[in-house]
mmCIF file with all atom_site columns, C-alpha atoms in Angstrom:
data_model
loop_
_atom_site.group_PDB
_atom_site.id
_atom_site.type_symbol
_atom_site.label_atom_id
_atom_site.label_alt_id
_atom_site.label_comp_id
_atom_site.label_asym_id
_atom_site.label_entity_id
_atom_site.label_seq_id
_atom_site.pdbx_PDB_ins_code
_atom_site.Cartn_x
_atom_site.Cartn_y
_atom_site.Cartn_z
_atom_site.occupancy
_atom_site.B_iso_or_equiv
_atom_site.pdbx_formal_charge
_atom_site.auth_seq_id
_atom_site.auth_comp_id
_atom_site.auth_asym_id
_atom_site.auth_atom_id
_atom_site.pdbx_PDB_model_num
ATOM 1   C CA . ASP A 1 1   ? -18.812 3.466   41.046 1.00 0.00 ? 1   ASP A CA 1
ATOM 2   C CA . THR A 1 2   ? -19.032 4.909   37.554 1.00 0.00 ? 2   THR A CA 1
ATOM 3   C CA . GLY A 1 3   ? -16.662 2.561   35.794 1.00 0.00 ? 3   GLY A CA 1
ATOM 4   C CA . VAL A 1 4   ? -13.167 2.885   34.393 1.00 0.00 ? 4   VAL A CA 1
ATOM 5   C CA . SER A 1 5   ? -12.077 6.470   33.843 1.00 0.00 ? 5   SER A CA 1
ATOM 6   C CA . GLN A 1 6   ? -9.232  7.804   31.741 1.00 0.00 ? 6   GLN A CA 1
ATOM 7   C CA . ASP A 1 7   ? -7.609  11.186  31.568 1.00 0.00 ? 7   ASP A CA 1
ATOM 8   C CA . PRO A 1 8   ? -7.186  13.086  29.343 1.00 0.00 ? 8   PRO A CA 1
ATOM 9   C CA . ARG A 1 9   ? -9.780  12.071  26.772 1.00 0.00 ? 9   ARG A CA 1
ATOM 10  C CA . HIS A 1 10  ? -7.881  13.770  23.971 1.00 0.00 ? 10  HIS A CA 1
ATOM 11  C CA . LYS A 1 11  ? -4.239  14.755  23.625 1.00 0.00 ? 11  LYS A CA 1
ATOM 12  C CA . ILE A 1 12  ? -2.542  16.514  20.740 1.00 0.00 ? 12  ILE A CA 1
ATOM 13  C CA . THR A 1 13  ? 1.223   16.672  20.915 1.00 0.00 ? 13  THR A CA 1
ATOM 14  C CA . LYS A 1 14  ? 4.133   17.407  18.661 1.00 0.00 ? 14  LYS A CA 1
ATOM 15  C CA . ARG A 1 15  ? 6.501   14.704  17.562 1.00 0.00 ? 15  ARG A CA 1
ATOM 16  C CA . GLY A 1 16  ? 9.283   14.213  20.045 1.00 0.00 ? 16  GLY A CA 1
ATOM 17  C CA . GLN A 1 17  ? 7.317   15.303  23.094 1.00 0.00 ? 17  GLN A CA 1
ATOM 18  C CA . ASN A 1 18  ? 6.535   13.061  26.055 1.00 0.00 ? 18  ASN A CA 1
ATOM 19  C CA . VAL A 1 19  ? 2.947   12.319  27.072 1.00 0.00 ? 19  VAL A CA 1
ATOM 20  C CA . THR A 1 20  ? 1.417   10.610  30.091 1.00 0.00 ? 20  THR A CA 1
ATOM 21  C CA . PHE A 1 21  ? -2.047  9.107   30.384 1.00 0.00 ? 21  PHE A CA 1
ATOM 22  C CA . ARG A 1 22  ? -3.883  8.093   33.522 1.00 0.00 ? 22  ARG A CA 1
ATOM 23  C CA . CYS A 1 23  ? -6.345  5.271   34.114 1.00 0.00 ? 23  CYS A CA 1
ATOM 24  C CA . ASP A 1 24  ? -8.508  4.802   37.196 1.00 0.00 ? 24  ASP A CA 1
ATOM 25  C CA . PRO A 1 25  ? -9.958  1.285   37.233 1.00 0.00 ? 25  PRO A CA 1
ATOM 26  C CA . ILE A 1 26  ? -13.158 0.181   38.890 1.00 0.00 ? 26  ILE A CA 1
ATOM 27  C CA . SER A 1 27  ? -12.435 0.125   42.603 1.00 0.00 ? 27  SER A CA 1
ATOM 28  C CA . GLU A 1 28  ? -11.425 -3.286  43.929 1.00 0.00 ? 28  GLU A CA 1
ATOM 29  C CA . HIS A 1 29  ? -10.504 -4.517  40.461 1.00 0.00 ? 29  HIS A CA 1
ATOM 30  C CA . ASN A 1 30  ? -6.995  -5.830  40.906 1.00 0.00 ? 30  ASN A CA 1
ATOM 31  C CA . ARG A 1 31  ? -6.333  -6.485  37.206 1.00 0.00 ? 31  ARG A CA 1
ATOM 32  C CA . LEU A 1 32  ? -5.588  -3.618  34.840 1.00 0.00 ? 32  LEU A CA 1
ATOM 33  C CA . TYR A 1 33  ? -4.822  -3.689  31.119 1.00 0.00 ? 33  TYR A CA 1
ATOM 34  C CA . TRP A 1 34  ? -3.656  -1.195  28.531 1.00 0.00 ? 34  TRP A CA 1
ATOM 35  C CA . TYR A 1 35  ? -4.568  -1.594  24.870 1.00 0.00 ? 35  TYR A CA 1
ATOM 36  C CA . ARG A 1 36  ? -3.997  0.521   21.776 1.00 0.00 ? 36  ARG A CA 1
ATOM 37  C CA . GLN A 1 37  ? -6.537  0.800   18.978 1.00 0.00 ? 37  GLN A CA 1
ATOM 38  C CA . THR A 1 38  ? -6.097  2.376   15.549 1.00 0.00 ? 38  THR A CA 1
ATOM 39  C CA . LEU A 1 39  ? -8.858  3.091   13.054 1.00 0.00 ? 39  LEU A CA 1
ATOM 40  C CA . GLY A 1 40  ? -10.411 -0.015  11.585 1.00 0.00 ? 40  GLY A CA 1
ATOM 41  C CA . GLN A 1 41  ? -8.536  -2.350  13.918 1.00 0.00 ? 41  GLN A CA 1
ATOM 42  C CA . GLY A 1 42  ? -9.388  -4.153  17.096 1.00 0.00 ? 42  GLY A CA 1
ATOM 43  C CA . PRO A 1 43  ? -7.609  -3.230  20.319 1.00 0.00 ? 43  PRO A CA 1
ATOM 44  C CA . GLU A 1 44  ? -4.021  -4.488  20.591 1.00 0.00 ? 44  GLU A CA 1
ATOM 45  C CA . PHE A 1 45  ? -2.703  -5.538  23.977 1.00 0.00 ? 45  PHE A CA 1
ATOM 46  C CA . LEU A 1 46  ? 0.116   -3.476  25.458 1.00 0.00 ? 46  LEU A CA 1
ATOM 47  C CA . THR A 1 47  ? 0.543   -4.474  29.100 1.00 0.00 ? 47  THR A CA 1
ATOM 48  C CA . TYR A 1 48  ? -1.159  -6.061  32.101 1.00 0.00 ? 48  TYR A CA 1
ATOM 49  C CA . PHE A 1 49  ? -0.949  -5.456  35.860 1.00 0.00 ? 49  PHE A CA 1
ATOM 50  C CA . GLN A 1 50  ? -2.137  -7.579  38.704 1.00 0.00 ? 50  GLN A CA 1
ATOM 51  C CA . ASN A 1 51  ? -2.193  -5.234  41.667 1.00 0.00 ? 51  ASN A CA 1
ATOM 52  C CA . GLU A 1 52  ? 1.067   -3.287  41.384 1.00 0.00 ? 52  GLU A CA 1
ATOM 53  C CA . ALA A 1 53  ? 2.968   -5.995  39.520 1.00 0.00 ? 53  ALA A CA 1
ATOM 54  C CA . GLN A 1 54  ? 3.392   -5.683  35.758 1.00 0.00 ? 54  GLN A CA 1
ATOM 55  C CA . LEU A 1 55  ? 2.985   -9.301  34.681 1.00 0.00 ? 55  LEU A CA 1
ATOM 56  C CA . GLU A 1 56  ? 2.793   -9.066  30.889 1.00 0.00 ? 56  GLU A CA 1
ATOM 57  C CA . LYS A 1 57  ? 4.238   -6.757  28.282 1.00 0.00 ? 57  LYS A CA 1
ATOM 58  C CA . SER A 1 58  ? 3.598   -6.966  24.560 1.00 0.00 ? 58  SER A CA 1
ATOM 59  C CA . ARG A 1 59  ? 6.471   -6.655  22.152 1.00 0.00 ? 59  ARG A CA 1
ATOM 60  C CA . LEU A 1 60  ? 4.490   -3.663  20.867 1.00 0.00 ? 60  LEU A CA 1
ATOM 61  C CA . LEU A 1 61  ? 5.576   -1.879  24.033 1.00 0.00 ? 61  LEU A CA 1
ATOM 62  C CA . SER A 1 62  ? 8.858   -0.410  22.830 1.00 0.00 ? 62  SER A CA 1
ATOM 63  C CA . ASP A 1 63  ? 11.474  1.159   25.079 1.00 0.00 ? 63  ASP A CA 1
ATOM 64  C CA . ARG A 1 64  ? 9.715   4.496   24.648 1.00 0.00 ? 64  ARG A CA 1
ATOM 65  C CA . PHE A 1 65  ? 6.643   3.182   26.463 1.00 0.00 ? 65  PHE A CA 1
ATOM 66  C CA . SER A 1 66  ? 6.475   2.681   30.200 1.00 0.00 ? 66  SER A CA 1
ATOM 67  C CA . ALA A 1 67  ? 3.560   1.880   32.467 1.00 0.00 ? 67  ALA A CA 1
ATOM 68  C CA . GLU A 1 68  ? 3.217   1.934   36.224 1.00 0.00 ? 68  GLU A CA 1
ATOM 69  C CA . ARG A 1 69  ? 0.657   1.072   38.835 1.00 0.00 ? 69  ARG A CA 1
ATOM 70  C CA . PRO A 1 70  ? 2.485   2.094   41.997 1.00 0.00 ? 70  PRO A CA 1
ATOM 71  C CA . LYS A 1 71  ? -0.176  1.432   44.630 1.00 0.00 ? 71  LYS A CA 1
ATOM 72  C CA . GLY A 1 72  ? -2.220  -1.141  42.794 1.00 0.00 ? 72  GLY A CA 1
ATOM 73  C CA . SER A 1 73  ? -4.963  1.368   42.065 1.00 0.00 ? 73  SER A CA 1
ATOM 74  C CA . PHE A 1 74  ? -4.584  3.901   39.241 1.00 0.00 ? 74  PHE A CA 1
ATOM 75  C CA . SER A 1 75  ? -2.107  3.382   36.426 1.00 0.00 ? 75  SER A CA 1
ATOM 76  C CA . THR A 1 76  ? -0.130  5.668   34.152 1.00 0.00 ? 76  THR A CA 1
ATOM 77  C CA . LEU A 1 77  ? 1.143   5.058   30.641 1.00 0.00 ? 77  LEU A CA 1
ATOM 78  C CA . GLU A 1 78  ? 3.976   7.263   29.441 1.00 0.00 ? 78  GLU A CA 1
ATOM 79  C CA . ILE A 1 79  ? 5.214   7.582   25.882 1.00 0.00 ? 79  ILE A CA 1
ATOM 80  C CA . GLN A 1 80  ? 8.561   9.265   25.435 1.00 0.00 ? 80  GLN A CA 1
ATOM 81  C CA . ARG A 1 81  ? 9.743   10.945  22.227 1.00 0.00 ? 81  ARG A CA 1
ATOM 82  C CA . THR A 1 82  ? 6.386   10.464  20.538 1.00 0.00 ? 82  THR A CA 1
ATOM 83  C CA . GLU A 1 83  ? 6.241   9.516   16.867 1.00 0.00 ? 83  GLU A CA 1
ATOM 84  C CA . GLN A 1 84  ? 3.431   9.953   14.381 1.00 0.00 ? 84  GLN A CA 1
ATOM 85  C CA . GLY A 1 85  ? 2.894   6.209   14.445 1.00 0.00 ? 85  GLY A CA 1
ATOM 86  C CA . ASP A 1 86  ? 1.902   6.503   18.103 1.00 0.00 ? 86  ASP A CA 1
ATOM 87  C CA . SER A 1 87  ? -1.313  8.270   17.094 1.00 0.00 ? 87  SER A CA 1
ATOM 88  C CA . ALA A 1 88  ? -4.093  5.979   18.313 1.00 0.00 ? 88  ALA A CA 1
ATOM 89  C CA . MET A 1 89  ? -6.763  5.468   20.939 1.00 0.00 ? 89  MET A CA 1
ATOM 90  C CA . TYR A 1 90  ? -5.249  4.195   24.176 1.00 0.00 ? 90  TYR A CA 1
ATOM 91  C CA . LEU A 1 91  ? -7.730  2.067   26.098 1.00 0.00 ? 91  LEU A CA 1
ATOM 92  C CA . CYS A 1 92  ? -7.551  0.964   29.686 1.00 0.00 ? 92  CYS A CA 1
ATOM 93  C CA . ALA A 1 93  ? -9.555  -1.953  31.048 1.00 0.00 ? 93  ALA A CA 1
ATOM 94  C CA . SER A 1 94  ? -9.941  -3.569  34.438 1.00 0.00 ? 94  SER A CA 1
ATOM 95  C CA . SER A 1 95  ? -11.307 -6.812  35.752 1.00 0.00 ? 95  SER A CA 1
ATOM 96  C CA . PRO A 1 96  ? -11.843 -8.371  39.176 1.00 0.00 ? 96  PRO A CA 1
ATOM 97  C CA . GLN A 1 97  ? -9.843  -11.295 40.541 1.00 0.00 ? 97  GLN A CA 1
ATOM 98  C CA . THR A 1 98  ? -12.798 -13.566 39.919 1.00 0.00 ? 98  THR A CA 1
ATOM 99  C CA . GLY A 1 99  ? -14.582 -12.907 36.664 1.00 0.00 ? 99  GLY A CA 1
ATOM 100 C CA . ASN A 1 100 ? -13.783 -12.950 33.008 1.00 0.00 ? 100 ASN A CA 1
ATOM 101 C CA . GLU A 1 101 ? -15.132 -9.676  31.704 1.00 0.00 ? 101 GLU A CA 1
ATOM 102 C CA . GLN A 1 102 ? -12.793 -6.782  31.090 1.00 0.00 ? 102 GLN A CA 1
ATOM 103 C CA . TYR A 1 103 ? -14.434 -3.394  31.567 1.00 0.00 ? 103 TYR A CA 1
ATOM 104 C CA . PHE A 1 104 ? -13.077 -0.735  29.243 1.00 0.00 ? 104 PHE A CA 1
ATOM 105 C CA . GLY A 1 105 ? -12.641 2.952   29.878 1.00 0.00 ? 105 GLY A CA 1
ATOM 106 C CA . PRO A 1 106 ? -13.546 5.626   27.304 1.00 0.00 ? 106 PRO A CA 1
ATOM 107 C CA . GLY A 1 107 ? -9.971  5.855   26.057 1.00 0.00 ? 107 GLY A CA 1
ATOM 108 C CA . THR A 1 108 ? -7.457  8.614   25.434 1.00 0.00 ? 108 THR A CA 1
ATOM 109 C CA . ARG A 1 109 ? -7.164  9.665   21.809 1.00 0.00 ? 109 ARG A CA 1
ATOM 110 C CA . LEU A 1 110 ? -3.588  10.681  21.034 1.00 0.00 ? 110 LEU A CA 1
ATOM 111 C CA . THR A 1 111 ? -2.712  12.693  17.945 1.00 0.00 ? 111 THR A CA 1
ATOM 112 C CA . VAL A 1 112 ? 0.961   13.267  17.196 1.00 0.00 ? 112 VAL A CA 1
ATOM 113 C CA . THR A 1 113 ? 1.594   16.063  14.715 1.00 0.00 ? 113 THR A CA 1
ATOM 114 C CA . GLY B 2 1   ? 0.942   -17.511 15.402 1.00 0.00 ? 1   GLY B CA 1
ATOM 115 C CA . GLN B 2 2   ? -2.228  -15.865 16.595 1.00 0.00 ? 2   GLN B CA 1
ATOM 116 C CA . ASN B 2 3   ? -4.970  -15.049 14.113 1.00 0.00 ? 3   ASN B CA 1
ATOM 117 C CA . ILE B 2 4   ? -8.589  -14.047 14.482 1.00 0.00 ? 4   ILE B CA 1
ATOM 118 C CA . ASP B 2 5   ? -10.742 -13.567 11.397 1.00 0.00 ? 5   ASP B CA 1
ATOM 119 C CA . GLN B 2 6   ? -14.143 -11.985 11.087 1.00 0.00 ? 6   GLN B CA 1
ATOM 120 C CA . PRO B 2 7   ? -15.927 -10.265 8.184  1.00 0.00 ? 7   PRO B CA 1
ATOM 121 C CA . THR B 2 8   ? -15.164 -6.591  7.799  1.00 0.00 ? 8   THR B CA 1
ATOM 122 C CA . GLU B 2 9   ? -18.695 -5.371  7.159  1.00 0.00 ? 9   GLU B CA 1
ATOM 123 C CA . MET B 2 10  ? -22.262 -6.634  7.254  1.00 0.00 ? 10  MET B CA 1
ATOM 124 C CA . THR B 2 11  ? -25.606 -5.003  6.591  1.00 0.00 ? 11  THR B CA 1
ATOM 125 C CA . ALA B 2 12  ? -29.078 -5.940  7.774  1.00 0.00 ? 12  ALA B CA 1
ATOM 126 C CA . THR B 2 13  ? -32.521 -4.447  8.229  1.00 0.00 ? 13  THR B CA 1
ATOM 127 C CA . GLU B 2 14  ? -34.468 -3.672  11.372 1.00 0.00 ? 14  GLU B CA 1
ATOM 128 C CA . GLY B 2 15  ? -36.208 -6.681  12.870 1.00 0.00 ? 15  GLY B CA 1
ATOM 129 C CA . ALA B 2 16  ? -33.996 -9.166  11.058 1.00 0.00 ? 16  ALA B CA 1
ATOM 130 C CA . ILE B 2 17  ? -31.534 -11.720 12.445 1.00 0.00 ? 17  ILE B CA 1
ATOM 131 C CA . VAL B 2 18  ? -27.821 -11.500 11.687 1.00 0.00 ? 18  VAL B CA 1
ATOM 132 C CA . GLN B 2 19  ? -24.973 -13.910 12.398 1.00 0.00 ? 19  GLN B CA 1
ATOM 133 C CA . ILE B 2 20  ? -21.408 -12.647 12.695 1.00 0.00 ? 20  ILE B CA 1
ATOM 134 C CA . ASN B 2 21  ? -18.804 -15.366 12.350 1.00 0.00 ? 21  ASN B CA 1
ATOM 135 C CA . CYS B 2 22  ? -15.350 -15.529 13.896 1.00 0.00 ? 22  CYS B CA 1
ATOM 136 C CA . THR B 2 23  ? -12.590 -18.069 13.332 1.00 0.00 ? 23  THR B CA 1
ATOM 137 C CA . TYR B 2 24  ? -9.470  -18.186 15.409 1.00 0.00 ? 24  TYR B CA 1
ATOM 138 C CA . GLN B 2 25  ? -6.062  -19.813 15.537 1.00 0.00 ? 25  GLN B CA 1
ATOM 139 C CA . THR B 2 26  ? -4.222  -19.195 18.781 1.00 0.00 ? 26  THR B CA 1
ATOM 140 C CA . SER B 2 27  ? -1.436  -20.917 20.668 1.00 0.00 ? 27  SER B CA 1
ATOM 141 C CA . GLY B 2 28  ? -3.791  -21.670 23.543 1.00 0.00 ? 28  GLY B CA 1
ATOM 142 C CA . PHE B 2 29  ? -7.432  -21.160 24.409 1.00 0.00 ? 29  PHE B CA 1
ATOM 143 C CA . ASN B 2 30  ? -9.046  -19.991 27.595 1.00 0.00 ? 30  ASN B CA 1
ATOM 144 C CA . GLY B 2 31  ? -12.234 -18.308 26.463 1.00 0.00 ? 31  GLY B CA 1
ATOM 145 C CA . LEU B 2 32  ? -13.803 -16.345 23.622 1.00 0.00 ? 32  LEU B CA 1
ATOM 146 C CA . PHE B 2 33  ? -15.402 -12.954 24.077 1.00 0.00 ? 33  PHE B CA 1
ATOM 147 C CA . TRP B 2 34  ? -17.661 -10.725 22.022 1.00 0.00 ? 34  TRP B CA 1
ATOM 148 C CA . TYR B 2 35  ? -17.639 -6.980  22.517 1.00 0.00 ? 35  TYR B CA 1
ATOM 149 C CA . GLN B 2 36  ? -19.747 -4.230  20.963 1.00 0.00 ? 36  GLN B CA 1
ATOM 150 C CA . GLN B 2 37  ? -18.138 -0.917  20.113 1.00 0.00 ? 37  GLN B CA 1
ATOM 151 C CA . HIS B 2 38  ? -20.027 2.123   18.894 1.00 0.00 ? 38  HIS B CA 1
ATOM 152 C CA . ALA B 2 39  ? -18.026 4.663   16.922 1.00 0.00 ? 39  ALA B CA 1
ATOM 153 C CA . GLY B 2 40  ? -15.803 6.736   19.183 1.00 0.00 ? 40  GLY B CA 1
ATOM 154 C CA . GLU B 2 41  ? -16.734 4.764   22.292 1.00 0.00 ? 41  GLU B CA 1
ATOM 155 C CA . ALA B 2 42  ? -15.168 2.052   24.407 1.00 0.00 ? 42  ALA B CA 1
ATOM 156 C CA . PRO B 2 43  ? -15.888 -1.635  23.791 1.00 0.00 ? 43  PRO B CA 1
ATOM 157 C CA . THR B 2 44  ? -18.647 -3.063  25.966 1.00 0.00 ? 44  THR B CA 1
ATOM 158 C CA . PHE B 2 45  ? -18.880 -6.724  26.908 1.00 0.00 ? 45  PHE B CA 1
ATOM 159 C CA . LEU B 2 46  ? -21.547 -8.850  25.251 1.00 0.00 ? 46  LEU B CA 1
ATOM 160 C CA . SER B 2 47  ? -20.719 -12.500 25.884 1.00 0.00 ? 47  SER B CA 1
ATOM 161 C CA . TYR B 2 48  ? -18.187 -15.082 27.018 1.00 0.00 ? 48  TYR B CA 1
ATOM 162 C CA . ASN B 2 49  ? -17.834 -18.716 25.933 1.00 0.00 ? 49  ASN B CA 1
ATOM 163 C CA . VAL B 2 50  ? -15.291 -21.184 27.228 1.00 0.00 ? 50  VAL B CA 1
ATOM 164 C CA . LEU B 2 51  ? -17.161 -24.450 26.622 1.00 0.00 ? 51  LEU B CA 1
ATOM 165 C CA . ASP B 2 52  ? -18.720 -25.631 23.372 1.00 0.00 ? 52  ASP B CA 1
ATOM 166 C CA . GLY B 2 53  ? -22.299 -24.643 22.793 1.00 0.00 ? 53  GLY B CA 1
ATOM 167 C CA . LEU B 2 54  ? -24.671 -21.745 22.770 1.00 0.00 ? 54  LEU B CA 1
ATOM 168 C CA . GLU B 2 55  ? -24.939 -18.993 25.364 1.00 0.00 ? 55  GLU B CA 1
ATOM 169 C CA . GLU B 2 56  ? -28.091 -16.894 25.164 1.00 0.00 ? 56  GLU B CA 1
ATOM 170 C CA . LYS B 2 57  ? -28.537 -13.458 26.666 1.00 0.00 ? 57  LYS B CA 1
ATOM 171 C CA . GLY B 2 58  ? -31.654 -11.626 25.571 1.00 0.00 ? 58  GLY B CA 1
ATOM 172 C CA . ARG B 2 59  ? -31.499 -10.718 21.890 1.00 0.00 ? 59  ARG B CA 1
ATOM 173 C CA . PHE B 2 60  ? -27.859 -11.789 21.678 1.00 0.00 ? 60  PHE B CA 1
ATOM 174 C CA . SER B 2 61  ? -26.510 -15.343 21.571 1.00 0.00 ? 61  SER B CA 1
ATOM 175 C CA . SER B 2 62  ? -22.983 -16.623 21.113 1.00 0.00 ? 62  SER B CA 1
ATOM 176 C CA . PHE B 2 63  ? -21.849 -20.042 19.971 1.00 0.00 ? 63  PHE B CA 1
ATOM 177 C CA . LEU B 2 64  ? -18.474 -21.749 20.317 1.00 0.00 ? 64  LEU B CA 1
ATOM 178 C CA . SER B 2 65  ? -16.899 -24.811 18.725 1.00 0.00 ? 65  SER B CA 1
ATOM 179 C CA . ARG B 2 66  ? -13.404 -25.266 20.123 1.00 0.00 ? 66  ARG B CA 1
ATOM 180 C CA . SER B 2 67  ? -12.554 -28.171 17.811 1.00 0.00 ? 67  SER B CA 1
ATOM 181 C CA . LYS B 2 68  ? -13.295 -25.985 14.785 1.00 0.00 ? 68  LYS B CA 1
ATOM 182 C CA . GLY B 2 69  ? -11.836 -22.781 16.192 1.00 0.00 ? 69  GLY B CA 1
ATOM 183 C CA . TYR B 2 70  ? -15.139 -21.123 15.417 1.00 0.00 ? 70  TYR B CA 1
ATOM 184 C CA . SER B 2 71  ? -17.644 -18.851 17.076 1.00 0.00 ? 71  SER B CA 1
ATOM 185 C CA . TYR B 2 72  ? -20.591 -16.785 16.011 1.00 0.00 ? 72  TYR B CA 1
ATOM 186 C CA . LEU B 2 73  ? -22.608 -13.969 17.510 1.00 0.00 ? 73  LEU B CA 1
ATOM 187 C CA . LEU B 2 74  ? -26.320 -14.035 16.700 1.00 0.00 ? 74  LEU B CA 1
ATOM 188 C CA . LEU B 2 75  ? -28.315 -10.842 16.971 1.00 0.00 ? 75  LEU B CA 1
ATOM 189 C CA . LYS B 2 76  ? -32.108 -11.125 16.834 1.00 0.00 ? 76  LYS B CA 1
ATOM 190 C CA . GLU B 2 77  ? -34.821 -8.488  16.339 1.00 0.00 ? 77  GLU B CA 1
ATOM 191 C CA . LEU B 2 78  ? -32.258 -6.013  15.096 1.00 0.00 ? 78  LEU B CA 1
ATOM 192 C CA . GLN B 2 79  ? -32.637 -2.396  16.099 1.00 0.00 ? 79  GLN B CA 1
ATOM 193 C CA . MET B 2 80  ? -31.015 0.711   14.640 1.00 0.00 ? 80  MET B CA 1
ATOM 194 C CA . LYS B 2 81  ? -28.967 1.087   17.819 1.00 0.00 ? 81  LYS B CA 1
ATOM 195 C CA . ASP B 2 82  ? -27.297 -2.257  17.054 1.00 0.00 ? 82  ASP B CA 1
ATOM 196 C CA . SER B 2 83  ? -25.313 -0.499  14.323 1.00 0.00 ? 83  SER B CA 1
ATOM 197 C CA . ALA B 2 84  ? -21.788 -0.812  15.700 1.00 0.00 ? 84  ALA B CA 1
ATOM 198 C CA . SER B 2 85  ? -18.542 -2.727  15.399 1.00 0.00 ? 85  SER B CA 1
ATOM 199 C CA . TYR B 2 86  ? -18.572 -6.236  16.888 1.00 0.00 ? 86  TYR B CA 1
ATOM 200 C CA . LEU B 2 87  ? -15.234 -7.487  18.149 1.00 0.00 ? 87  LEU B CA 1
ATOM 201 C CA . CYS B 2 88  ? -14.328 -11.133 18.605 1.00 0.00 ? 88  CYS B CA 1
ATOM 202 C CA . ALA B 2 89  ? -11.531 -11.717 21.128 1.00 0.00 ? 89  ALA B CA 1
ATOM 203 C CA . VAL B 2 90  ? -9.726  -14.774 22.438 1.00 0.00 ? 90  VAL B CA 1
ATOM 204 C CA . ARG B 2 91  ? -7.899  -15.237 25.714 1.00 0.00 ? 91  ARG B CA 1
ATOM 205 C CA . SER B 2 92  ? -5.142  -17.634 24.859 1.00 0.00 ? 92  SER B CA 1
ATOM 206 C CA . ASN B 2 93  ? -3.559  -18.000 28.269 1.00 0.00 ? 93  ASN B CA 1
ATOM 207 C CA . GLN B 2 94  ? -4.537  -18.372 31.881 1.00 0.00 ? 94  GLN B CA 1
ATOM 208 C CA . ALA B 2 95  ? -7.418  -16.422 33.359 1.00 0.00 ? 95  ALA B CA 1
ATOM 209 C CA . GLY B 2 96  ? -6.871  -12.741 33.838 1.00 0.00 ? 96  GLY B CA 1
ATOM 210 C CA . THR B 2 97  ? -4.474  -12.177 31.004 1.00 0.00 ? 97  THR B CA 1
ATOM 211 C CA . ALA B 2 98  ? -4.738  -10.222 27.798 1.00 0.00 ? 98  ALA B CA 1
ATOM 212 C CA . LEU B 2 99  ? -7.292  -10.586 25.054 1.00 0.00 ? 99  LEU B CA 1
ATOM 213 C CA . ILE B 2 100 ? -6.383  -10.963 21.399 1.00 0.00 ? 100 ILE B CA 1
ATOM 214 C CA . PHE B 2 101 ? -8.894  -9.083  19.292 1.00 0.00 ? 101 PHE B CA 1
ATOM 215 C CA . GLY B 2 102 ? -9.998  -9.478  15.718 1.00 0.00 ? 102 GLY B CA 1
ATOM 216 C CA . LYS B 2 103 ? -10.339 -6.391  13.552 1.00 0.00 ? 103 LYS B CA 1
ATOM 217 C CA . GLY B 2 104 ? -14.062 -6.181  14.173 1.00 0.00 ? 104 GLY B CA 1
ATOM 218 C CA . THR B 2 105 ? -17.157 -6.456  12.013 1.00 0.00 ? 105 THR B CA 1
ATOM 219 C CA . THR B 2 106 ? -18.986 -3.213  11.271 1.00 0.00 ? 106 THR B CA 1
ATOM 220 C CA . LEU B 2 107 ? -22.717 -3.896  11.256 1.00 0.00 ? 107 LEU B CA 1
ATOM 221 C CA . SER B 2 108 ? -25.049 -1.391  9.631  1.00 0.00 ? 108 SER B CA 1
ATOM 222 C CA . VAL B 2 109 ? -28.744 -1.721  10.403 1.00 0.00 ? 109 VAL B CA 1
ATOM 223 C CA . SER B 2 110 ? -31.145 0.087   8.115  1.00 0.00 ? 110 SER B CA 1
ATOM 224 C CA . SER B 2 111 ? -34.872 0.719   8.394  1.00 0.00 ? 111 SER B CA 1
#
C-alpha cells in the first residue's frame, strides 16, 4: 500500500464552477478526514467519516460543500459555486480504528480564478 | 474557545539543537501531535503525547505538560533536511476525531 492518494493534485477553475476531489485512504483505515490549508496556516478540519458515516462537520463546511464516502472506502469532496476564497490546499487523511496517527495524502491544490 | 500558539519562525545551524514550543487552550484534551511539513508536501507524523512527560524517537523528542497546556518538540543534531514547517495539533475530543492545528513554525537550518 502506497499511502493516501488524492486526485487531482491541482485544479484551476473559474468562479462559480463546481469541483469534485477524490481521496483514497490507506486500505483498511476506517477513519477518513478532510482538511483545508491556506498559505501560512495549519490545516483546518472540515469533516470526518467513520466508515460510511459522516460523524463530524466543521462550521467551515458551508452549504456549498458536501462530502461522501458511500462504501466506506474512497471519499469525494464537492464544492459548488466556487468562490475565490475557496482557493486552498485540500488535504485528506486516514487513520485505523486503533491508532492515533493520521496519515495525510499529498493534497489537491485548488485555484479559483 | 480553541487556541494553539507556536512561534512563526525559527532559525538554527546544522548540528545544533532546537526547541519549538507550543501552548494550547482547548475545550478538552485527548492527545497532542507534532507533524512535519515540507513546502508543498503533506504533513507527516512525528510524535504523539497524551500523558505528561517526554517521548523520545531518534533525533526528535516531544514533551507534554497537561497542567500547563504546554508542549515542545526538541530536534537534535539538526540537518539541512530538517528545514520545514512544524505543526502542533491537539485532539480535543474522543479518539479518532479531528485535530486542531496551530499555524506552524517554519524552521530554517543553515550550514
